[in-house]
Amino acid sequence: MNDILETARNLRIERGENFHDSLVESIYSEAAKIAKDAVSTPDSNIAFRLDKTVDRLVTSRWLGFPIMFLLLAVVFWITIVGANYPSEFLSTLLVDLGHPWLQGIFLSLGAPSWLTGVLIDGAYLAAAWVVSVMLPPMMVFFPLFTLLEDFGYLPRVAFNLDSIFRKAGAHGKQALTMSMGFGCNAAGVVATRIIDSPRERLIAIITNNFSLCNGRWPTQILIATIFIGAAAPPYLAGLVSAAAVVFIALLGVSLSLFVSWGLSKTVLKGEVSTFSLELPPYRPPRILQTLYTSLIDRTLFVLWRAVVFAVPAGAVIWLISNITISNLSLAEWFINTVDPVAVIFGLNGVIFLAYVIAIPANEIVIPTILMLTVLTIKAAGAGAGAGVLFEMDDAQTAALLKQGGWTLLTGMNLMIFSLLHNPCSTTIYTIYKETGSVKWTVVSTFLPIAMGLIVTFVLTTIWHLS
Amino acid sequence: MSSGACEVCPANPNATLTKLGVDYEKYDFVIGLAGNPNTGKSTVFNSLTGLRQHTGNWPGKTVARAEGAFEYSGKKYKIVDLPGTYSLLSTSHDEEIARDFILFGNPDVTVIVADATRIERNLNLVLQVLEITDRAVLCVNLMDEAKRNGISVDIRALSRDLGIPVVPASARRGEGIADLLRMIHRVAIGEYVCKPRRIKSLSPDIALAVDELTKKINKEYPKLRNARWVALRLLEGDQRMIDAIKNGEFADTAGLHKRESQPLKNRPLNVNSPGVDV
């Protein structure tokens, strides 16, 4: 055994440093020879030239980024507009009809009111809300995104972003893991395995949360629609809302770069490693197959996860809204206590509490906020009582939130805070598993919260000055 | 290449294919699925196992091993989808997973999926795999795309030069999967004996060094199937290989064909968690 290692070492010293190069050279020359004998390529090639032309456009210095933004905006716009109708249908079915029906069943069985409360008004409604709000945008967004992915656009995005990421001291492949994060941050964190250097991988993990994930898109889209879109003329509302969401997404990308740069200049100093990125050929997407797989693999998968988290959260919401200490519910105690602090950041106690309840899943932030708002303003006629989640159309939601003291500023701050807060518990756990370090898990968790508070504080201060 | 109708014909050997998904306990053969990034490995994997690993048109999608199973002609196969790599010579994480599996996982057949439109570059990996293992099948995938680009590939010439079966396929359309299965089966049961091409053009002094070391390794571990590759790695000073010899990992795995799960020695950052795909 030692003899083998000894011999290897001696031979290595004898043959010098060039062993690797010489081996690689041999492999390449043999591969070239075999390929020459077996492959014939035509001199002029129309399909190949077409690919080249498209590539020159989408990765061009001047057009690359505008095309990217435009594609993103179109995808969001179709999502926002297209998701409206199925959303309405689902909420009618699950909430307007399903909820009273289930309540009736429980009533006829003679179930105690607290049981009906926890199970039907809490757990069922939370799940129904998540389904009717999350499913339609996902049904539109995922197939569109998957089509872009199958077509071969993602590597071009990485190609465009590569030089910027390198200037920020990060690995060019971080552009790819960041794109994955737009779907799910936990998946994005796992995807950082494609980055070889531990330093750059850690940067990619910490900054992945700055990619808006599935769970946060609906929040962004809803708030943009009812606060920012509503501030624009009606015929522009859809476009303006889409632009606001794109802006938040791009803010996330910029912050991702900024934090990467900060980390690589301070605690994670080191060389930028080079890599080669292959631009795969454009492939005409197989549309039916894409629709099927994106529906089964992504939409239903994400939806199921959301429902699984929404059910216990719904029960918790109902409980904290109905367990009272000296005439105030637990939820109200919390909201009243943190409200003075939250106002400094242009937010409110309801939003803070919603983000505590929604640590398991960002998907349930909006339903929680609405329910808690009803609770605090004791809105007459809206909803169905304390701790009961409900579904309303956008106009009603806007009216309710404004009644709760929300302004355009609150809406903007919520969009920012939705981008900049702790990752969901699944992602936090994934970060811990991937880094094996408590320290970096804590950094990844609290850094975004600190940044979110700073940005909302600055924005609120400027807003009040002007 | 077989057309769509043949794929569903009962006379097709594919008809004896049973996709087992992840539902397997015992199996007769282990298949490793290697290849350059973005050549359609996961698509091939899915059509063999009936699983639906997410596939996407970008390199680096599969970052860990994914496993599945199928039954063909009465034999049960476990198949492992490895991360796509351009070579097996560097130290990056994904390459290490692929390399370790082919070397220490002792697959009965290694299927290399190659991109028909980029044969030359794909062959670099094929040649490296053939240094490690005797039993391999090359699946030249994306033939439809090659056709679109006017590229023609001489499958028989490739097979002759490489000394292994070569199967043309368009996995996205399900074409060629039947032939691939038949070849995997024939190699696995020993009906087709590969005579894999070994890198010949090494400079004389290096070739001599490799031979010398290979002999020593063969003497120490007579059951080891890929002594030459180990020699190459040791001459490169691959620390992982040196460690494997020091800690006796070779004695554990070399030549012993275990039928139970064969744990790879874990590296940090748990590369081994099954089926993680992004």
Coordinates of N, CA, C and O in Angstrom, one line a residue, chain A residues 1-5 7-9 11-12 15 18-20 22-35 37-42 45 47-48 50-51 146 149-156 173 176 180 187-188 190-191 193-196 201 276-286 289 292-293 296-298 433-436, chain B residues 37-39 52-61 63-64 86 89-90 92-94 115-121 123-124 127-128 142 145 148-155 157-158 161-162 172-173 197-203 205-206 208-210 212-213 216-217 220-221 231-232 234-237 242 245-246 269-271 273 276 278:
Chain A
M1 N 0.8 -1.2 0.0 CA 0.0 0.0 0.0 C 0.9 1.3 0.0 O 0.8 2.1 -0.9
N2 N 1.8 1.3 1.0 CA 2.7 2.5 1.1 C 3.6 2.5 -0.1 O 4.1 3.5 -0.6
D3 N 3.9 1.2 -0.5 CA 4.8 1.1 -1.7 C 4.1 1.7 -2.9 O 4.8 2.4 -3.7
I4 N 2.8 1.6 -3.1 CA 2.2 2.2 -4.2 C 2.3 3.7 -4.2 O 2.6 4.4 -5.1
L5 N 2.0 4.2 -3.0 CA 2.0 5.7 -2.8 C 3.4 6.2 -3.0 O 3.6 7.3 -3.7
T7 N 5.8 4.8 -4.8 CA 6.2 4.8 -6.3 C 5.5 5.9 -7.0 O 6.1 6.6 -7.8
A8 N 4.2 6.2 -6.7 CA 3.5 7.2 -7.3 C 4.2 8.6 -7.1 O 4.4 9.4 -8.0
R9 N 4.6 8.8 -5.9 CA 5.2 10.1 -5.6 C 6.6 10.2 -6.3 O 6.8 11.3 -6.9
L11 N 7.5 8.7 -9.1 CA 7.2 8.9 -10.5 C 6.8 10.3 -10.8 O 7.1 10.9 -11.8
R12 N 5.9 10.8 -9.9 CA 5.4 12.2 -10.1 C 6.5 13.2 -10.1 O 6.6 14.1 -10.9
R15 N 8.5 12.8 -13.4 CA 7.9 13.2 -14.7 C 7.6 14.7 -14.7 O 7.2 15.3 -15.6
N18 N 4.0 18.4 -15.7 CA 3.2 18.5 -16.9 C 2.3 17.2 -17.1 O 1.8 17.1 -18.2
F19 N 2.2 16.4 -16.1 CA 1.5 15.2 -16.3 C 0.0 15.4 -16.7 O -0.5 14.9 -17.7
H20 N -0.6 16.3 -15.9 CA -2.0 16.6 -16.2 C -2.2 17.2 -17.6 O -3.0 16.7 -18.3
S22 N -0.4 16.9 -20.2 CA 0.0 15.9 -21.2 C -1.2 14.9 -21.4 O -1.5 14.5 -22.5
L23 N -1.8 14.5 -20.2 CA -2.9 13.6 -20.3 C -4.1 14.2 -21.0 O -4.7 13.6 -21.9
V24 N -4.4 15.5 -20.6 CA -5.5 16.1 -21.2 C -5.3 16.3 -22.7 O -6.2 16.1 -23.5
E25 N -4.1 16.6 -23.0 CA -3.8 16.8 -24.5 C -4.0 15.5 -25.2 O -4.6 15.5 -26.3
S26 N -3.6 14.4 -24.7 CA -3.8 13.1 -25.3 C -5.3 12.8 -25.5 O -5.7 12.4 -26.6
I27 N -6.1 13.1 -24.5 CA -7.5 12.8 -24.5 C -8.1 13.7 -25.6 O -8.9 13.2 -26.5
Y28 N -7.8 15.0 -25.6 CA -8.4 15.9 -26.6 C -8.0 15.5 -28.0 O -8.9 15.5 -28.9
S29 N -6.8 15.1 -28.3 CA -6.4 14.8 -29.6 C -7.1 13.5 -30.1 O -7.5 13.4 -31.2
E30 N -7.2 12.5 -29.2 CA -7.9 11.3 -29.6 C -9.4 11.6 -29.8 O -10.0 11.0 -30.8
A31 N -10.0 12.4 -29.0 CA -11.4 12.7 -29.2 C -11.6 13.4 -30.5 O -12.6 13.1 -31.3
A32 N -10.7 14.3 -30.9 CA -10.8 15.0 -32.1 C -10.7 14.0 -33.3 O -11.4 14.1 -34.3
K33 N -9.8 13.1 -33.2 CA -9.6 12.2 -34.3 C -10.8 11.3 -34.5 O -11.3 11.1 -35.6
I34 N -11.3 10.7 -33.4 CA -12.5 9.9 -33.5 C -13.7 10.6 -34.1 O -14.4 10.2 -34.9
A35 N -13.9 11.9 -33.6 CA -15.0 12.7 -34.1 C -14.9 13.0 -35.5 O -15.8 13.0 -36.3
D37 N -13.6 11.2 -37.8 CA -13.9 10.0 -38.6 C -15.4 9.7 -38.6 O -15.9 9.1 -39.5
A38 N -16.1 10.2 -37.6 CA -17.5 9.7 -37.4 C -18.6 10.8 -37.7 O -19.7 10.5 -38.0
V39 N -18.2 12.1 -37.7 CA -19.1 13.1 -37.8 C -18.9 14.0 -39.1 O -17.8 14.3 -39.4
S40 N -20.0 14.2 -39.8 CA -19.8 15.2 -40.9 C -20.7 16.4 -40.7 O -21.9 16.2 -40.4
T41 N -20.2 17.5 -40.8 CA -20.9 18.7 -40.5 C -21.0 19.5 -41.8 O -20.0 19.7 -42.5
P42 N -22.2 20.0 -42.2 CA -22.3 20.8 -43.4 C -21.6 22.1 -43.2 O -21.4 22.6 -42.1
N45 N -25.0 26.3 -42.6 CA -26.0 25.6 -41.8 C -27.0 26.7 -41.3 O -26.7 27.5 -40.5
A47 N -29.9 26.5 -39.5 CA -30.4 26.4 -38.2 C -29.4 27.0 -37.2 O -29.7 27.7 -36.3
F48 N -28.1 26.6 -37.5 CA -27.0 27.0 -36.6 C -26.9 28.5 -36.7 O -26.7 29.2 -35.7
L50 N -29.2 30.7 -37.4 CA -30.3 31.3 -36.8 C -30.1 31.4 -35.3 O -30.3 32.4 -34.6
D51 N -29.6 30.3 -34.7 CA -29.2 30.3 -33.3 C -28.3 31.4 -32.9 O -28.4 32.1 -32.0
T146 N -41.3 27.9 -17.4 CA -40.7 26.6 -17.9 C -40.5 26.6 -19.4 O -39.5 26.1 -19.9
E149 N -37.4 28.4 -20.0 CA -36.3 27.5 -19.5 C -36.0 26.5 -20.6 O -34.8 26.3 -20.9
D150 N -37.1 25.8 -21.0 CA -36.9 24.7 -22.0 C -36.3 25.3 -23.3 O -35.5 24.6 -24.0
F151 N -36.7 26.5 -23.7 CA -36.3 27.1 -24.9 C -34.8 27.4 -24.8 O -34.1 27.4 -25.8
G152 N -34.2 27.5 -23.6 CA -32.8 27.7 -23.5 C -32.4 29.2 -23.1 O -31.3 29.6 -23.3
Y153 N -33.4 29.9 -22.5 CA -33.1 31.3 -22.3 C -32.3 31.5 -21.0 O -31.5 32.5 -20.9
L154 N -32.5 30.6 -20.0 CA -31.9 30.9 -18.7 C -30.3 31.0 -18.8 O -29.8 31.9 -18.1
P155 N -29.7 30.1 -19.5 CA -28.2 30.3 -19.6 C -27.8 31.6 -20.2 O -26.7 32.1 -19.9
R156 N -28.7 32.2 -21.1 CA -28.4 33.5 -21.7 C -28.5 34.6 -20.6 O -27.7 35.5 -20.6
K173 N -21.8 31.6 -11.9 CA -22.9 30.7 -11.9 C -23.9 31.1 -10.9 O -25.0 30.5 -10.8
L176 N -27.2 31.7 -12.2 CA -28.2 30.5 -12.3 C -28.9 30.2 -11.0 O -30.1 29.9 -11.0
M180 N -32.9 30.2 -10.0 CA -33.6 29.1 -9.4 C -34.4 29.6 -8.2 O -35.5 29.2 -7.9
A187 N -34.7 25.5 -3.1 CA -34.1 24.9 -4.3 C -32.9 25.7 -4.8 O -31.9 25.1 -5.2
G188 N -33.0 27.0 -4.7 CA -31.8 27.8 -5.1 C -30.6 27.5 -4.3 O -29.5 27.5 -4.8
V190 N -29.9 24.7 -2.7 CA -29.4 23.4 -3.1 C -28.6 23.5 -4.4 O -27.6 22.9 -4.6
A191 N -29.1 24.4 -5.3 CA -28.5 24.5 -6.6 C -27.1 25.1 -6.5 O -26.3 24.9 -7.4
R193 N -24.7 24.0 -5.3 CA -23.7 23.0 -5.3 C -22.9 23.0 -6.7 O -21.9 22.4 -6.7
I194 N -23.5 23.7 -7.7 CA -22.8 23.8 -8.9 C -21.6 24.7 -8.8 O -20.8 24.8 -9.7
I195 N -21.5 25.5 -7.7 CA -20.4 26.4 -7.5 C -19.3 25.7 -6.7 O -19.5 25.2 -5.7
D196 N -18.1 25.7 -7.3 CA -17.0 24.8 -6.8 C -16.4 25.5 -5.5 O -16.1 24.8 -4.5
R201 N -19.6 29.9 -3.0 CA -20.9 29.1 -2.7 C -21.6 29.7 -1.6 O -22.8 29.9 -1.6
S276 N -16.4 27.9 -17.4 CA -17.0 28.1 -18.7 C -18.4 27.8 -18.7 O -18.9 26.8 -18.0
L277 N -19.2 28.6 -19.3 CA -20.6 28.4 -19.4 C -21.0 28.1 -20.8 O -20.7 28.9 -21.7
E278 N -21.6 27.0 -21.0 CA -22.0 26.6 -22.4 C -23.4 27.2 -22.7 O -24.3 27.0 -21.9
L279 N -23.5 27.9 -23.8 CA -24.8 28.3 -24.2 C -25.4 27.1 -25.0 O -25.0 26.8 -26.1
P280 N -26.4 26.5 -24.5 CA -27.0 25.3 -25.2 C -27.8 25.8 -26.4 O -28.2 27.0 -26.4
P281 N -28.0 25.0 -27.3 CA -28.8 25.4 -28.5 C -30.2 25.7 -28.1 O -30.7 25.2 -27.1
Y282 N -30.9 26.6 -28.9 CA -32.3 26.8 -28.6 C -33.0 25.5 -29.0 O -32.8 25.0 -30.1
R283 N -33.9 25.1 -28.2 CA -34.7 23.9 -28.5 C -36.2 24.3 -28.5 O -36.6 24.9 -27.6
P284 N -36.9 24.0 -29.6 CA -38.3 24.3 -29.6 C -38.9 23.6 -28.4 O -38.8 22.4 -28.3
P285 N -39.6 24.3 -27.5 CA -40.1 23.6 -26.3 C -41.2 22.7 -26.7 O -42.0 23.0 -27.7
R286 N -41.4 21.6 -26.0 CA -42.5 20.7 -26.2 C -43.6 21.2 -25.4 O -43.7 20.9 -24.2
Q289 N -46.0 18.8 -23.2 CA -45.2 18.2 -22.1 C -44.8 19.2 -21.1 O -44.9 18.9 -19.9
Y292 N -47.8 20.0 -18.9 CA -48.0 18.9 -18.0 C -47.0 18.9 -16.8 O -47.4 18.9 -15.7
T293 N -45.7 18.9 -17.2 CA -44.8 18.7 -16.1 C -44.7 19.9 -15.2 O -44.6 19.8 -14.0
I296 N -47.7 19.5 -12.9 CA -47.6 18.4 -11.9 C -46.4 18.7 -10.9 O -46.5 18.7 -9.7
D297 N -45.2 19.0 -11.5 CA -44.0 19.0 -10.7 C -43.9 20.3 -9.9 O -43.5 20.3 -8.8
R298 N -44.3 21.4 -10.5 CA -44.1 22.7 -9.8 C -45.3 23.2 -9.1 O -45.4 23.4 -7.9
K433 N -28.4 22.8 6.5 CA -27.9 21.5 6.0 C -26.8 21.7 5.0 O -25.8 20.9 5.0
E434 N -26.9 22.7 4.1 CA -25.9 22.8 3.1 C -24.6 23.4 3.6 O -23.5 23.1 3.1
T435 N -24.7 24.3 4.6 CA -23.4 25.0 5.1 C -22.9 24.2 6.3 O -21.7 24.3 6.5
G436 N -23.8 23.5 7.0 CA -23.3 22.8 8.2 C -22.9 23.8 9.3 O -22.1 23.5 10.2
Chain B
P37 N -23.0 18.1 -19.3 CA -24.2 18.8 -18.9 C -25.2 19.1 -20.1 O -24.7 19.2 -21.2
N38 N -26.4 19.0 -19.8 CA -27.4 19.4 -20.9 C -27.4 18.6 -22.1 O -27.6 19.0 -23.2
T39 N -27.2 17.3 -21.9 CA -27.3 16.3 -23.1 C -28.6 15.5 -23.0 O -28.8 14.7 -23.9
R52 N -40.4 11.4 -12.9 CA -40.4 12.7 -13.6 C -39.5 13.7 -12.9 O -39.9 14.7 -12.3
Q53 N -38.2 13.4 -13.0 CA -37.2 14.3 -12.6 C -37.4 15.6 -13.4 O -37.6 15.5 -14.6
H54 N -37.3 16.7 -12.8 CA -37.4 17.9 -13.6 C -36.3 18.0 -14.6 O -35.1 17.8 -14.3
T55 N -36.7 18.3 -15.9 CA -35.6 18.5 -16.9 C -35.7 19.9 -17.3 O -36.7 20.6 -17.3
G56 N -34.6 20.4 -17.8 CA -34.5 21.8 -18.2 C -33.4 22.0 -19.1 O -32.4 21.3 -19.1
N57 N -33.5 23.0 -20.0 CA -32.5 23.3 -21.0 C -31.4 24.2 -20.4 O -31.2 25.3 -20.9
W58 N -30.8 23.7 -19.4 CA -29.6 24.4 -18.9 C -28.6 23.5 -18.2 O -29.1 22.6 -17.5
P59 N -27.3 23.8 -18.4 CA -26.4 22.9 -17.8 C -26.3 23.0 -16.3 O -26.5 24.1 -15.7
G60 N -26.1 21.9 -15.6 CA -25.9 21.9 -14.2 C -27.2 21.8 -13.4 O -27.3 22.1 -12.2
K61 N -28.2 21.2 -14.0 CA -29.5 21.1 -13.4 C -29.5 20.0 -12.3 O -30.0 20.2 -11.2
V63 N -27.8 18.3 -9.5 CA -26.6 18.6 -8.7 C -26.2 17.4 -7.7 O -25.2 17.4 -7.1
A64 N -27.1 16.4 -7.6 CA -26.8 15.3 -6.8 C -27.2 14.1 -7.5 O -27.8 14.1 -8.6
Y86 N -18.1 17.9 -17.7 CA -17.3 17.9 -18.9 C -16.1 17.0 -18.9 O -15.6 16.5 -19.9
L89 N -11.6 15.0 -14.4 CA -10.2 15.2 -14.0 C -10.1 16.3 -13.0 O -9.0 16.5 -12.4
S90 N -11.1 17.2 -12.9 CA -10.9 18.3 -12.0 C -11.4 18.0 -10.6 O -11.8 16.9 -10.3
S92 N -13.9 19.7 -9.0 CA -15.2 20.3 -8.5 C -16.1 19.3 -8.0 O -16.0 18.1 -8.2
H93 N -17.1 19.8 -7.2 CA -17.9 19.0 -6.4 C -18.7 18.0 -7.2 O -18.8 16.8 -7.0
D94 N -19.4 18.5 -8.3 CA -20.2 17.6 -9.1 C -19.4 16.5 -9.8 O -19.9 15.4 -10.0
D115 N -24.2 14.4 -26.7 CA -25.0 15.3 -27.5 C -24.5 15.2 -29.0 O -23.3 15.4 -29.3
A116 N -25.4 14.7 -29.8 CA -25.0 14.4 -31.2 C -24.5 15.6 -32.0 O -23.8 15.5 -32.9
T117 N -24.9 16.8 -31.5 CA -24.4 18.0 -32.2 C -23.0 18.5 -31.7 O -22.4 19.4 -32.2
R118 N -22.5 17.8 -30.7 CA -21.2 18.2 -30.1 C -20.4 17.0 -29.7 O -19.9 16.8 -28.6
I119 N -20.3 16.1 -30.7 CA -19.6 14.8 -30.5 C -18.2 15.0 -30.0 O -17.8 14.3 -29.0
E120 N -17.5 15.9 -30.6 CA -16.0 15.9 -30.3 C -15.8 16.2 -28.8 O -15.1 15.5 -28.1
R121 N -16.5 17.3 -28.3 CA -16.3 17.6 -27.0 C -16.8 16.6 -26.0 O -16.3 16.3 -25.0
L123 N -16.8 13.5 -26.5 CA -15.9 12.3 -26.5 C -14.8 12.4 -25.5 O -14.3 11.4 -25.0
N124 N -14.5 13.7 -25.1 CA -13.5 13.8 -24.1 C -13.9 13.1 -22.8 O -13.1 12.4 -22.2
L127 N -14.0 9.2 -23.3 CA -12.7 8.5 -23.2 C -12.2 8.4 -21.8 O -11.6 7.4 -21.4
Q128 N -12.6 9.4 -21.0 CA -12.2 9.4 -19.6 C -13.0 8.3 -18.8 O -12.4 7.6 -18.0
L142 N -30.1 13.5 -28.8 CA -30.4 14.7 -29.5 C -30.1 14.5 -31.0 O -29.7 15.4 -31.7
E145 N -32.0 16.9 -33.2 CA -31.4 18.2 -33.3 C -30.2 18.2 -34.3 O -30.0 19.2 -35.0
R148 N -31.6 18.4 -37.6 CA -32.0 19.8 -37.9 C -30.8 20.6 -38.3 O -31.0 21.5 -39.1
N149 N -29.7 20.3 -37.7 CA -28.5 21.1 -38.1 C -27.7 20.5 -39.2 O -26.6 20.9 -39.5
G150 N -28.3 19.5 -39.8 CA -27.6 18.9 -41.0 C -26.3 18.1 -40.6 O -25.5 17.8 -41.5
I151 N -26.2 17.7 -39.3 CA -25.0 16.9 -38.9 C -25.4 15.4 -39.0 O -26.4 15.0 -38.6
S152 N -24.5 14.7 -39.6 CA -24.7 13.2 -39.6 C -23.6 12.5 -38.8 O -22.4 12.9 -38.8
V153 N -24.0 11.6 -38.0 CA -23.1 10.9 -37.1 C -23.0 9.4 -37.6 O -24.0 8.7 -37.7
D154 N -21.8 8.9 -37.8 CA -21.6 7.5 -38.2 C -21.5 6.7 -36.9 O -20.5 6.6 -36.3
I155 N -22.7 6.1 -36.6 CA -22.8 5.4 -35.3 C -21.9 4.2 -35.3 O -21.2 3.9 -34.3
A157 N -19.1 3.7 -37.0 CA -17.7 4.1 -36.8 C -17.3 4.4 -35.4 O -16.3 4.0 -34.9
L158 N -18.3 5.1 -34.7 CA -18.0 5.5 -33.3 C -17.9 4.2 -32.5 O -17.0 4.1 -31.7
D161 N -14.6 2.5 -33.2 CA -13.4 3.2 -32.6 C -13.4 3.2 -31.1 O -12.3 3.2 -30.5
L162 N -14.6 3.2 -30.4 CA -14.6 3.2 -29.0 C -14.7 1.8 -28.4 O -14.4 1.6 -27.2
R172 N -36.2 12.9 -26.0 CA -37.4 13.7 -25.8 C -38.6 13.1 -26.5 O -39.7 13.3 -26.1
R173 N -38.3 12.5 -27.7 CA -39.4 11.9 -28.4 C -39.6 10.4 -28.1 O -40.4 9.7 -28.7
R197 N -11.7 1.5 -25.7 CA -10.5 2.2 -26.2 C -9.8 2.8 -25.0 O -10.5 3.5 -24.2
R198 N -8.6 2.6 -24.9 CA -7.8 3.3 -23.9 C -7.0 4.3 -24.5 O -6.6 4.2 -25.7
I199 N -6.7 5.4 -23.8 CA -5.9 6.4 -24.4 C -4.5 5.9 -24.8 O -3.8 5.4 -24.0
K200 N -4.2 6.1 -26.1 CA -3.0 5.4 -26.6 C -1.9 6.4 -26.8 O -0.7 6.1 -26.7
S201 N -2.2 7.7 -27.0 CA -1.2 8.6 -27.4 C -0.4 9.2 -26.3 O 0.1 10.3 -26.4
L202 N -0.4 8.6 -25.1 CA 0.4 9.1 -24.0 C 1.9 9.1 -24.4 O 2.4 8.2 -25.1
S203 N 2.6 10.1 -24.0 CA 4.0 10.2 -24.3 C 4.7 9.0 -23.7 O 4.3 8.5 -22.6
D205 N 7.4 8.2 -21.9 CA 7.8 8.1 -20.5 C 6.6 8.1 -19.6 O 6.6 7.4 -18.5
I206 N 5.5 8.8 -19.9 CA 4.4 8.7 -19.1 C 3.7 7.4 -19.2 O 3.3 6.8 -18.1
L208 N 5.1 4.6 -19.6 CA 5.9 3.7 -18.9 C 5.6 3.9 -17.4 O 5.4 2.9 -16.7
A209 N 5.5 5.1 -16.9 CA 5.2 5.3 -15.5 C 3.8 4.7 -15.2 O 3.7 4.1 -14.1
V210 N 2.8 4.9 -16.1 CA 1.5 4.4 -15.8 C 1.6 2.9 -15.7 O 1.0 2.3 -14.8
E212 N 4.0 1.0 -14.9 CA 4.7 0.5 -13.7 C 3.8 0.6 -12.5 O 3.7 -0.4 -11.7
L213 N 3.1 1.7 -12.4 CA 2.3 1.9 -11.2 C 1.1 0.9 -11.3 O 0.6 0.3 -10.3
K216 N 1.8 -2.4 -10.0 CA 1.9 -2.5 -8.5 C 0.5 -2.5 -7.9 O 0.3 -3.2 -6.9
I217 N -0.4 -1.7 -8.4 CA -1.7 -1.6 -7.9 C -2.4 -3.0 -8.1 O -3.1 -3.5 -7.2
E220 N -1.4 -5.4 -5.5 CA -1.9 -5.2 -4.2 C -3.4 -5.4 -4.1 O -4.0 -6.0 -3.2
Y221 N -4.2 -5.0 -5.2 CA -5.6 -5.2 -5.2 C -6.0 -5.9 -6.5 O -6.5 -5.3 -7.5
A231 N -4.0 4.5 -11.2 CA -2.6 4.9 -11.5 C -2.5 6.3 -12.0 O -1.7 7.1 -11.6
L232 N -3.4 6.6 -13.0 CA -3.4 7.9 -13.6 C -3.7 9.0 -12.6 O -3.0 10.0 -12.5
L234 N -3.2 8.8 -9.3 CA -2.1 8.9 -8.3 C -1.0 9.7 -8.9 O -0.4 10.5 -8.3
L235 N -0.8 9.5 -10.2 CA 0.3 10.2 -10.9 C 0.0 11.7 -10.9 O 0.9 12.6 -11.0
E236 N -1.3 12.0 -10.9 CA -1.7 13.4 -10.9 C -1.6 14.0 -9.5 O -1.8 15.2 -9.3
G237 N -1.5 13.1 -8.6 CA -1.4 13.6 -7.2 C -2.8 13.9 -6.6 O -3.0 14.8 -5.8
I242 N -5.4 9.3 -3.0 CA -4.4 8.9 -2.0 C -5.1 8.6 -0.7 O -4.7 7.6 0.0
I245 N -6.7 5.2 -0.7 CA -5.8 4.0 -0.5 C -5.4 4.0 1.0 O -5.4 2.9 1.6
K246 N -5.1 5.1 1.6 CA -4.7 5.2 3.0 C -5.7 4.6 3.9 O -5.4 3.8 4.8
L269 N -20.9 18.5 3.1 CA -21.9 19.1 2.4 C -22.8 18.0 1.7 O -23.4 18.2 0.7
N270 N -23.0 16.9 2.4 CA -23.8 15.8 2.0 C -24.2 15.7 0.6 O -25.3 15.9 0.2
V271 N -23.2 15.3 -0.2 CA -23.4 15.2 -1.7 C -24.3 14.0 -2.0 O -24.7 13.8 -3.1
S273 N -27.2 12.9 -0.6 CA -28.6 12.8 -0.3 C -29.4 12.4 -1.6 O -29.1 13.0 -2.7
V276 N -32.0 14.6 -4.9 CA -32.3 16.1 -4.8 C -32.0 16.7 -6.2 O -31.0 16.5 -6.8
V278 N -33.0 20.1 -8.8 CA -33.5 21.5 -8.7 C -34.3 22.0 -9.9 O -34.0 21.5 -10.9

